[in-house]
Coordinates of C-alpha atoms in Angstrom, one line a residue:
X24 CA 17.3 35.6 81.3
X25 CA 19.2 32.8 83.4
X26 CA 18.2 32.2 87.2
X27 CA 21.3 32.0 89.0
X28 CA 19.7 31.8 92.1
X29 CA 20.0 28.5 93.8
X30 CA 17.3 29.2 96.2
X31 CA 14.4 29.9 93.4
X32 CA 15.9 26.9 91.5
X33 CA 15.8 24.7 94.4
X34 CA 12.2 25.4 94.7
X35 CA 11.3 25.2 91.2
X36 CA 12.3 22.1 90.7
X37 CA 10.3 20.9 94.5
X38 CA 7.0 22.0 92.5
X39 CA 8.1 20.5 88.9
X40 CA 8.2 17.1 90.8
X41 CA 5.5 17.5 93.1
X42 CA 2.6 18.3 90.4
X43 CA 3.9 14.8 88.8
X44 CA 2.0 13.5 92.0
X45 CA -1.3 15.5 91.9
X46 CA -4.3 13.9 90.2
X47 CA -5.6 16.8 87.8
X48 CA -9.1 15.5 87.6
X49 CA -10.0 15.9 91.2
X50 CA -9.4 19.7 90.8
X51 CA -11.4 22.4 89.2
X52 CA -11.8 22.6 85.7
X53 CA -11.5 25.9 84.8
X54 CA -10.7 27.7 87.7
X55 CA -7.1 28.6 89.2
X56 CA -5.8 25.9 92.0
X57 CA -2.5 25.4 93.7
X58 CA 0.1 23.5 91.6
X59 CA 0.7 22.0 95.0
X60 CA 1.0 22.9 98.5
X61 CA -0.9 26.2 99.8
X62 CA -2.3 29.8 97.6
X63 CA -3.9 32.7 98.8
X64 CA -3.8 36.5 97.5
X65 CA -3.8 36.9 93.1
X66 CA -0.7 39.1 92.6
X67 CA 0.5 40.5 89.2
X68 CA -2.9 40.3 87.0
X69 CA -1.7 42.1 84.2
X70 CA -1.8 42.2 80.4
X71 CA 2.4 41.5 78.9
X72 CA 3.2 40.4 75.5
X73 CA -0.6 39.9 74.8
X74 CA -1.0 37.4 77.3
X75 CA -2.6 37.6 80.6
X76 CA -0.8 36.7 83.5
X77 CA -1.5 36.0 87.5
X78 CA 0.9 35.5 90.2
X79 CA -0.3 34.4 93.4
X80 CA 1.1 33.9 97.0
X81 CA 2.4 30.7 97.0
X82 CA 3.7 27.9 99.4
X83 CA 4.4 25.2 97.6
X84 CA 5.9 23.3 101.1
X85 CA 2.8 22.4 102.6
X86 CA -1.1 23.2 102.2
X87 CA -0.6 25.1 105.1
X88 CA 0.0 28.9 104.7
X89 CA 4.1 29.4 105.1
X90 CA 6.8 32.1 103.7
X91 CA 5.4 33.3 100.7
X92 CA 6.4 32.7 97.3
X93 CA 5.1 34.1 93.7
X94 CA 3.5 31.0 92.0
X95 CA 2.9 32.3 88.1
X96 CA 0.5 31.3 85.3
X97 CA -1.3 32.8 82.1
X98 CA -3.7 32.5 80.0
X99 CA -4.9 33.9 76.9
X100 CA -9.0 33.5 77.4
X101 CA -9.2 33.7 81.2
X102 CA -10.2 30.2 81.3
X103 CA -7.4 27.6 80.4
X104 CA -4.3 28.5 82.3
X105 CA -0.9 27.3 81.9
X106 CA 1.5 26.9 84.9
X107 CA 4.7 28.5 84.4
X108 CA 7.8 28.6 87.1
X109 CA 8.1 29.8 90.5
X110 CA 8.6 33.7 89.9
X111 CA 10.0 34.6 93.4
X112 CA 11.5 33.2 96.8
X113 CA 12.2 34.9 99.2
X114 CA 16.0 35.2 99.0
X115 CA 16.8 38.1 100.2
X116 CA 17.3 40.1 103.5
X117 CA 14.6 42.5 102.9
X118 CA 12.1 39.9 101.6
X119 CA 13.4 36.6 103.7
X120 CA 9.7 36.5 105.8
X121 CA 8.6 36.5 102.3
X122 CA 7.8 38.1 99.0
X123 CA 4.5 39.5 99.9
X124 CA 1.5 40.6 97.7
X125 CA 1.9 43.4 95.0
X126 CA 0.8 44.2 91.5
X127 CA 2.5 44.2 87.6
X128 CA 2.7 46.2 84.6
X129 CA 4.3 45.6 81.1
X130 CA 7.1 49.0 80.6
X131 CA 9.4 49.5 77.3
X132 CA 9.1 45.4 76.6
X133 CA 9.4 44.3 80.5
X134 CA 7.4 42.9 83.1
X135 CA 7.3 44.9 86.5
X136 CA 6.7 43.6 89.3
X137 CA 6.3 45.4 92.7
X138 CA 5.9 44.0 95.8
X139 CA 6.2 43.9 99.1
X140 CA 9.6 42.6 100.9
X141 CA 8.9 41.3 104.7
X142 CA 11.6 40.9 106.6
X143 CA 12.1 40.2 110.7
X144 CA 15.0 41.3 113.0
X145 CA 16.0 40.4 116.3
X146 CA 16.2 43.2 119.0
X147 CA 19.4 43.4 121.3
X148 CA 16.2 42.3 123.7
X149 CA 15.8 39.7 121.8
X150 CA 12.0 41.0 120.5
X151 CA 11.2 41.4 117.1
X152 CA 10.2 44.1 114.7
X153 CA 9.0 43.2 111.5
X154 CA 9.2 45.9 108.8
X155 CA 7.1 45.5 105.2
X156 CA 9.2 47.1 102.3
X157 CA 8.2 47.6 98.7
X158 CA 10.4 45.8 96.2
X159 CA 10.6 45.5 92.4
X160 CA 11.3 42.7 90.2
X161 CA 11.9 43.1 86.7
X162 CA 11.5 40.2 83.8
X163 CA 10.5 38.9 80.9
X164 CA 7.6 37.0 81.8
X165 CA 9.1 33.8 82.6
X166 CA 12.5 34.9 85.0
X167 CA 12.7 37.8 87.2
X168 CA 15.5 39.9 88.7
X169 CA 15.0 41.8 91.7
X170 CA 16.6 45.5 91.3
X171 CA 20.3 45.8 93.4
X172 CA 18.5 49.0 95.1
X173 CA 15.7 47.1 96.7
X174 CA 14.0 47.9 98.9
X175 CA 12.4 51.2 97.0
X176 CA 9.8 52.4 99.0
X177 CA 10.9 51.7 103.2
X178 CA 9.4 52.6 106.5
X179 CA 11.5 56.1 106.2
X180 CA 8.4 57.5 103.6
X181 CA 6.1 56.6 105.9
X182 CA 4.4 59.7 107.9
X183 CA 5.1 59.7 111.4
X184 CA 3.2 57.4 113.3
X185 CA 2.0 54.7 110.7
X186 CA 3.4 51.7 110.9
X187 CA 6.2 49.8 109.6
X188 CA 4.7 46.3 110.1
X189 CA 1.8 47.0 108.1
X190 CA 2.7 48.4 105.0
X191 CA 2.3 46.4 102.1
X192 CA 0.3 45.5 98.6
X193 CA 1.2 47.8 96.3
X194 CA -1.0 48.6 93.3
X195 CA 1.4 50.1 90.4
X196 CA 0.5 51.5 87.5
X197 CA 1.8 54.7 84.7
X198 CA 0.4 57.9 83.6
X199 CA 3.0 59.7 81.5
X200 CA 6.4 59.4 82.1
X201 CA 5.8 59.1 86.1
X202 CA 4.9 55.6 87.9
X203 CA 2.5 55.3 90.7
X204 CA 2.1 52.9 93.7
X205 CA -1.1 53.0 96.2
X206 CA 0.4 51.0 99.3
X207 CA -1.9 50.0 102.0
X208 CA -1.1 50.9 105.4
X209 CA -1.9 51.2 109.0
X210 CA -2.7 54.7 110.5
X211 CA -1.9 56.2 113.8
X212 CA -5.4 55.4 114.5
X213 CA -4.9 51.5 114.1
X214 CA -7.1 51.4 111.2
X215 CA -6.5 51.2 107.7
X216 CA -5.3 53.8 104.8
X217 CA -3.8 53.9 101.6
X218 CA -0.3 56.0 100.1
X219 CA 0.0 57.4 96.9
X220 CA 3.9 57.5 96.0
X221 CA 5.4 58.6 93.0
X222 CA 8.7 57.8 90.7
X223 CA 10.4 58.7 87.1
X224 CA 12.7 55.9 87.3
X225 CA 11.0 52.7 89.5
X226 CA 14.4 53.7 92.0
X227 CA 13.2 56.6 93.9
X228 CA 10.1 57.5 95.4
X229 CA 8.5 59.9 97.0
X230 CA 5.0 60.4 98.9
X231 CA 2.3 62.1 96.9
X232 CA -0.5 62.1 99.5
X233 CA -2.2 59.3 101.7
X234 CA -5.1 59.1 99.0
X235 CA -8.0 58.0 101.4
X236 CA -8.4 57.0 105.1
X237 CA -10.5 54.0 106.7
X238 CA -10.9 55.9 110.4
X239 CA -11.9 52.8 111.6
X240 CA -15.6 52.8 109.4
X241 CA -14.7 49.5 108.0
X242 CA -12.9 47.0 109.8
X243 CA -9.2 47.7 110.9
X244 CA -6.3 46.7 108.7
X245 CA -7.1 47.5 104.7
X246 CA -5.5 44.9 102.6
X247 CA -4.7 44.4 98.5
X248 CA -5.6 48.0 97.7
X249 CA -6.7 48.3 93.8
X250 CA -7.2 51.7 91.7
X251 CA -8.5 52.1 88.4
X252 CA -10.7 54.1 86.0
X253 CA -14.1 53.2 85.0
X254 CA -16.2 54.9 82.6
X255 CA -15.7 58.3 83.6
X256 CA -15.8 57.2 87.2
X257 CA -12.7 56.1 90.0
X258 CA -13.0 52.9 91.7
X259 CA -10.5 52.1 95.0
X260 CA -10.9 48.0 96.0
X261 CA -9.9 47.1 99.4
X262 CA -9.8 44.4 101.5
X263 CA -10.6 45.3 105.2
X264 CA -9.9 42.7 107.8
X265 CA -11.6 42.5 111.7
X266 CA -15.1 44.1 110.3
X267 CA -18.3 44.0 112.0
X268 CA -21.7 43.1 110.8
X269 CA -24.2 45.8 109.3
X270 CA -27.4 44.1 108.3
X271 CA -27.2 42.5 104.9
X272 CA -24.4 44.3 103.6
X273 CA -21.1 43.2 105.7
X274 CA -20.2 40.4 107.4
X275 CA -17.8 39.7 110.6
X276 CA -14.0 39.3 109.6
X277 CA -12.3 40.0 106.3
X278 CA -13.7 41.1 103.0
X279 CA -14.3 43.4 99.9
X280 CA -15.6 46.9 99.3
X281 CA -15.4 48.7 96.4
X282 CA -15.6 52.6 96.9
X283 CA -16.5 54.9 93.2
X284 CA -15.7 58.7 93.3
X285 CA -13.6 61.1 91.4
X286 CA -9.4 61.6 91.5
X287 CA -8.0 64.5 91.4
X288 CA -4.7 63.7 89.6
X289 CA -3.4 67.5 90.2
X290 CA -3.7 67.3 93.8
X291 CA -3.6 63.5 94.4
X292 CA -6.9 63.5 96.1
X293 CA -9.9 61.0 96.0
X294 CA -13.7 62.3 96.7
X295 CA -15.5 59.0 97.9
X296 CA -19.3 59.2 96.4
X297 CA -20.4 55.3 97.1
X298 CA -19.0 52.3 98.8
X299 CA -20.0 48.6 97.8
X300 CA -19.8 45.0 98.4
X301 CA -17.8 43.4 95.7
X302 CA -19.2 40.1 97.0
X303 CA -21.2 38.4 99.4
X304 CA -20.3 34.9 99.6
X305 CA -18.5 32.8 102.4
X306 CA -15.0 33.1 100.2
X307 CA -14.0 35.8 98.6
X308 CA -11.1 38.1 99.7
X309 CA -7.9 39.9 98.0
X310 CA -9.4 40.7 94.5
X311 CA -7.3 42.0 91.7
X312 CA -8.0 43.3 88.0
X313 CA -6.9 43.9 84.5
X314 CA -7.5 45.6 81.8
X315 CA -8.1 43.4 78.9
X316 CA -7.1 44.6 75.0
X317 CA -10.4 45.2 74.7
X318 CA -11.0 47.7 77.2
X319 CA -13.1 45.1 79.7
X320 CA -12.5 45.4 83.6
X321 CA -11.9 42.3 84.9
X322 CA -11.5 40.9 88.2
X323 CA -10.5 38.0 90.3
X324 CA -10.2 37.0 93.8
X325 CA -8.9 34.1 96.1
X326 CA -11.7 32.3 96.9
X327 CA -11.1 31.9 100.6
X328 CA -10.8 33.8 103.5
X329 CA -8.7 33.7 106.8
X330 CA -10.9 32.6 109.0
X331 CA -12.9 29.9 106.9
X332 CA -10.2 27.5 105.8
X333 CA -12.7 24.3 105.4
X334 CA -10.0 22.8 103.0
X335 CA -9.5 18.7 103.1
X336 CA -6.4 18.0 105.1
X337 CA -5.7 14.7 102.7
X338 CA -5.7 17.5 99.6
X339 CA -2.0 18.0 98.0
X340 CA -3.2 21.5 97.5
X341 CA -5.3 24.0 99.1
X342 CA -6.7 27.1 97.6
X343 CA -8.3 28.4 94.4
X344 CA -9.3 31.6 92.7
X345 CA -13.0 32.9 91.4
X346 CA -13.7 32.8 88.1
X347 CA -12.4 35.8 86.2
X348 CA -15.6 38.3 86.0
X349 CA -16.2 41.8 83.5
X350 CA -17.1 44.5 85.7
X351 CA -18.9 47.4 84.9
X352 CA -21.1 50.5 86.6
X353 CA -24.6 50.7 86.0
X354 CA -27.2 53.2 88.5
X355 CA -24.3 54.4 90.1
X356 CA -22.7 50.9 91.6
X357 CA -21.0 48.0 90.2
X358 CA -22.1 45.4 88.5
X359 CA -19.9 41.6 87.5
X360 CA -20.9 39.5 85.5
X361 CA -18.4 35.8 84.3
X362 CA -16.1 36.3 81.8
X363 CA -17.7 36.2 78.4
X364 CA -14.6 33.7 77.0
X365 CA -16.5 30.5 79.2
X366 CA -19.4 30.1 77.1
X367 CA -17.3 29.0 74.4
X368 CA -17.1 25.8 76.8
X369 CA -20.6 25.7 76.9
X370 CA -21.2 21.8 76.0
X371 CA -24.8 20.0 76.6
X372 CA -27.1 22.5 76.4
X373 CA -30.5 21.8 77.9
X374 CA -33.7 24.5 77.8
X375 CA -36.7 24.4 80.1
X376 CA -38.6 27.6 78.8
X377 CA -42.0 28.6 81.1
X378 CA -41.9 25.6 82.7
X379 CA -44.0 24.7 85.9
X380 CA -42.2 24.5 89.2
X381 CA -44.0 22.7 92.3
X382 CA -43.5 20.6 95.1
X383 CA -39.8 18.5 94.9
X384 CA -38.4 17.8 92.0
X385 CA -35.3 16.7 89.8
X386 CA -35.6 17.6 86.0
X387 CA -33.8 14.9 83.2
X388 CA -30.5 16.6 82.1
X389 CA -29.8 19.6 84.8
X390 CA -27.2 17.8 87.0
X391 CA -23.3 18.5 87.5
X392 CA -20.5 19.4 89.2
X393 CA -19.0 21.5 86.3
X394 CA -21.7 23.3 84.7
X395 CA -23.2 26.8 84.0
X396 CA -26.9 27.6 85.1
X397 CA -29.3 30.0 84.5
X398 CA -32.6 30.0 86.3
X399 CA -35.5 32.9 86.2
X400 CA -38.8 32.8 87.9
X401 CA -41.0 34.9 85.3
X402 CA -44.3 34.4 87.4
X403 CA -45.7 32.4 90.0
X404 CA -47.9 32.2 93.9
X405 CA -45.1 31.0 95.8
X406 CA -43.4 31.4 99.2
X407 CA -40.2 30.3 98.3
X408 CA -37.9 28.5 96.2
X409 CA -34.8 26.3 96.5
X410 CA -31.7 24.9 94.5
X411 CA -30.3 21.9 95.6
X412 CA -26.2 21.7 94.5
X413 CA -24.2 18.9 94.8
X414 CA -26.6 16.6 95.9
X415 CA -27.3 13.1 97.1
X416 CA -29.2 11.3 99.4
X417 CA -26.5 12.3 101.9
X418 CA -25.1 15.6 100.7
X419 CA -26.2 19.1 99.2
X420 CA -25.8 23.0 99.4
X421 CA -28.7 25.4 99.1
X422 CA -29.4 28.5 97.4
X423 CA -33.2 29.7 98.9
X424 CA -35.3 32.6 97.8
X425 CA -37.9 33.4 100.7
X426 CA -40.3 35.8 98.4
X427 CA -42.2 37.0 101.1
X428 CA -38.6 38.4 102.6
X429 CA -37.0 39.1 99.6
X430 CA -33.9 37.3 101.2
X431 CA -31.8 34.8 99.2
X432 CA -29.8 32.4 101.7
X433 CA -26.7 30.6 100.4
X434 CA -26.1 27.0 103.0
X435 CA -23.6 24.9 103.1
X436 CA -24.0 23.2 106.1
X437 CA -24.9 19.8 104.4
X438 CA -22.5 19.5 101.8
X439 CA -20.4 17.5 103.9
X440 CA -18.0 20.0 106.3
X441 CA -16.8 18.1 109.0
X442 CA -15.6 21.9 110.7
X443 CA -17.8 24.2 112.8
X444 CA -16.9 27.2 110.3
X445 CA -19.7 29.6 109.2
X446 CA -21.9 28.2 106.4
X447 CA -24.8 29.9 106.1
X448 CA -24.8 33.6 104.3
X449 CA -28.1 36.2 103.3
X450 CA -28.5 38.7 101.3
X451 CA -31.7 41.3 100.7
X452 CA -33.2 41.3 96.9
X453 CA -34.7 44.4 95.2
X454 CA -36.7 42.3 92.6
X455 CA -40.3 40.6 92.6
X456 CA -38.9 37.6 90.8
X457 CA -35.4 35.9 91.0
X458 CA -33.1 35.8 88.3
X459 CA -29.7 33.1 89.0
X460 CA -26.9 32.8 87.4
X461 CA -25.0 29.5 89.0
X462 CA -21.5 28.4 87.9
X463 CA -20.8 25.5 89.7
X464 CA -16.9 24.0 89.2
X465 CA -16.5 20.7 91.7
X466 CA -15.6 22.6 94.7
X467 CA -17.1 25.8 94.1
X468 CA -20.8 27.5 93.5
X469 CA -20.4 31.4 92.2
X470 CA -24.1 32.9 92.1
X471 CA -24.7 35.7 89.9
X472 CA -28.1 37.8 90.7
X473 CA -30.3 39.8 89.1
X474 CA -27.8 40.3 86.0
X475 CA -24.8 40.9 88.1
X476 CA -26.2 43.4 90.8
X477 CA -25.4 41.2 93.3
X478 CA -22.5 37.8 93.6
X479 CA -21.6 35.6 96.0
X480 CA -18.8 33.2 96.3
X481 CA -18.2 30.0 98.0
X482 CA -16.6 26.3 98.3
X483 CA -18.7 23.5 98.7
X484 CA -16.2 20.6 99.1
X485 CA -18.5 18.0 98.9
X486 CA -17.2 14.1 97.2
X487 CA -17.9 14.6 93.5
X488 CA -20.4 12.0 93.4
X489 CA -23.0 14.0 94.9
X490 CA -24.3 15.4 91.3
X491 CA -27.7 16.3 91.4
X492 CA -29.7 19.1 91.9
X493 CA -32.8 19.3 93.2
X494 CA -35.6 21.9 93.0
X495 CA -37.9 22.5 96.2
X496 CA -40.9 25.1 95.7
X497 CA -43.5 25.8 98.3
X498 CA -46.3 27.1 96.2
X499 CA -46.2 27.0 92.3
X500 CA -43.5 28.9 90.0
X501 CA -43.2 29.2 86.0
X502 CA -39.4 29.5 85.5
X503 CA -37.1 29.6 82.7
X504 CA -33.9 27.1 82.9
X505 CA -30.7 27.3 80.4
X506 CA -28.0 24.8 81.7
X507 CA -24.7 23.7 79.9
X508 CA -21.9 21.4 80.6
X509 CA -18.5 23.9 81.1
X510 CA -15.7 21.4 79.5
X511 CA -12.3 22.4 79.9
X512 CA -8.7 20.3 79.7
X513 CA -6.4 22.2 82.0
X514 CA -2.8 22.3 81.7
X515 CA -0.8 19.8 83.7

């Protein structure tokens, strides 16, 4: 399939050149960056031609959010990626503000992608209505061609009094012979909902039902809507934006929730039964999933949010993705655990088993900036317990376990930010003792509790000679501690 387009050729051969400048090795290993310039939002994480690949909202310009592009990669383990050309610019008058966020699916041999078209127009007044339209791209997972009728889905299915401007992400999938979309949108009420539309042909659409309503519970604005089976369970994701804090649960600003109930495919209708936290770091917003060939949920996220950009202005890049994590239900909520495919990077290994804990400490051999951690207390007369990351005499970022609380804190505010940005996030445990899982990739620390129950996200840009870590235990603990090396050689 030959690109014609000048404007996408232009601009794939701006990011050709400008990764030739980008020193590799000061990125992550083994977890999504920017080629160059500026990421946000995964788009398109979807299985085609037995591959898996991720498009993402892409400036490639400047490390500074701008009109969005699709960047594109794929992978066939989750954790070495290969960088493939621009999939779309925004070229056209219904998508010239930019080619928004949206999902994929492989059809009869071709790749799908929908997504939303934002376009601005001048008023005779000379003020200016932006409209969000759904659009379609169709390829074979290296060039795409956006279909002659675009856009499909415009602000005249809308229901009266929703609006036009906000009216985007949509999730496709196929049941049958029919295609689906779940669109995001904002209600009469100036909070959040999400359309169900339905087609035979990808070219028209009509509106099945608006599947569930926010009513201002959570936040305002619902963002990167996802939809998808799960056992014998439903699961919507969402992405609320301008929410307000409820104990240990949700935070100010944007986030995740995760809501499980039953669909009623007959009359288009979803029965909420729980809602969730899919994570509780400082950066984790717009997650996305797949189903793998082997029936595994899996999800990933940009690991960033709006209001916490703490990236290094003297960076070529800015923005990464979590690592790709298996998601399951267990008692009734969900459960993430990493992606099975890293530990065979596992390099290094190093065992402390019922080993004694006390006072400050660093142990020979658990140290790193690209490594995978497991630490359990299995008994101990303690008050708490703390992980140093990233360390130095200067530098490091804390994970602390208050046992009389039962409150772990992730901190931040030593690893070296130079920004008065939030660093400092709590969550309540369920559990006598601790169980960590820590996967720590330069710039990043992903902590895993209790098996899963529990995650939380977030960058820790300090300079990459800070490599220690350092234990911190007021009382006396007997732990167990599995740590390997994660060694990866990413694609240029």
């Amino acid at each position: 399939m030959a690109i014609s387009n000048s404007i996408l050729h232009e601009v794939r051969l701006f990011e050709e050149k400008g990764k030739t400048d980008v020193n590799k090795y000061l990125k992550p290993s083994f977890h999504i960056t920017a080629p160059i310039g500026w990421i946000n939002d995964p788009n398109g994480f979807s299985l085609y031609k037995d591959e898996y690949h991720l498009f993402f909202q892409y400036h490639p310009f400047d490390i500074q959010w701008g009109p969005m592009h699709w960047g594109h990669m794929k992978t066939k383990d989750f954790i070495t990626w290969q960088h493939l050309p621009i999939a779309l610019a925004p070229d056209q008058s219904y998508d010239k503000a930019g080619c928004f966020s949206g999902t994929a699916i492989e059809d009869g041999g071709k790749h799908i992608l929908m997504y939303t078209g934002t376009a601005e127009e001048i008023q005779p007044d000379q003020s200016t209505i932006i409209k969000q339209m759904q659009c379609i791209a169709i390829g074979n997972g290296l060039d795409y061609c956006k279909l002659d009728n675009n856009p499909v889905i415009d602000e005249t299915l809308l229901p009266d009094g929703c609006s036009m401007e906000d009216f985007r992400d949509p999730k496709i999938w196929k049941e049958e012979e029919a295609f689906y979309a779940l669109i995001a949108n904002r209600s009469e009420d100036g909070s959040g909902q999400l359309i169900l539309y339905q087609s035979l042909n990808l070219k028209e659409w009509k509106m099945c039902s608006i599947l569930i309503k926010n009513n201002n519970e959570y936040g305002k604005m619902w963002e990167c809507p996802d939809f998808f089976k799960l056992d014998d369970k439903y699961v919507i994701i969402v992405s609320p934006q301008e929410m307000q804090a409820k104990e240990y649960e949700i935070h100010n600003g944007n986030g995740s929730l995760y809501f499980i109930g039953d669909y009623d495919k007959n009359e288009y209708s979803f029965k909420r039964e729980l809602t969730g936290v899919l994570d509780y770091g400082l950066d984790y917003y717009a997650p996305q999933t797949v189903e793998t060939k082997d029936g595994r949920r899996v999800v990933i996220a940009w690991m960033q949010t709006w209001d916490n950009n703490i990236n290094p202005n003297y960076f070529s890049w800015s923005g990464m993705m979590t690592l790709p994590r298996e998601i399951t239900i267990l008692d009734g909520k969900i459960y993430q655990k990493p992606i099975k495919e890293i530990e065979n990077y596992r390099h290094n290994p190093k065992q402390y088993s019922n080993y004694e804990l006390s006072g400050q400490l660093s142990l020979p051999e658990i140290s790193g900036r690209e490594i995978d951690m497991e630490f359990e207390v299995i008994s101990g007369n303690y008050q708490s317990v703390e992980i140093r990351l990233a360390a130095n005499n200067e530098f490091h970022t804390s994970i602390i376990y208050n046992n009389t609380t039962n409150i772990l804190t992730f901190d931040r505010k030593y690893s070296g930010l130079r920004k008065d940005v939030v660093c400092e996030r709590q969550i309540k445990i369920g559990y006598e003792n601790l169980k960590l899982r820590i996967i720590v990739d330069k710039y990043s620390a992903e902590v895993f509790v209790n098996d899963g129950e529990k995650v939380l996200s977030s960058l820790i840009y300090t300079t990459l000679e800070a490599q220690n870590i350092v234990f911190l235990v007021e009382g006396t603990i007997m732990v167990n501690i599995n740590k390997y090396d994660i060694i990866v050689e990413q694609d240029d």
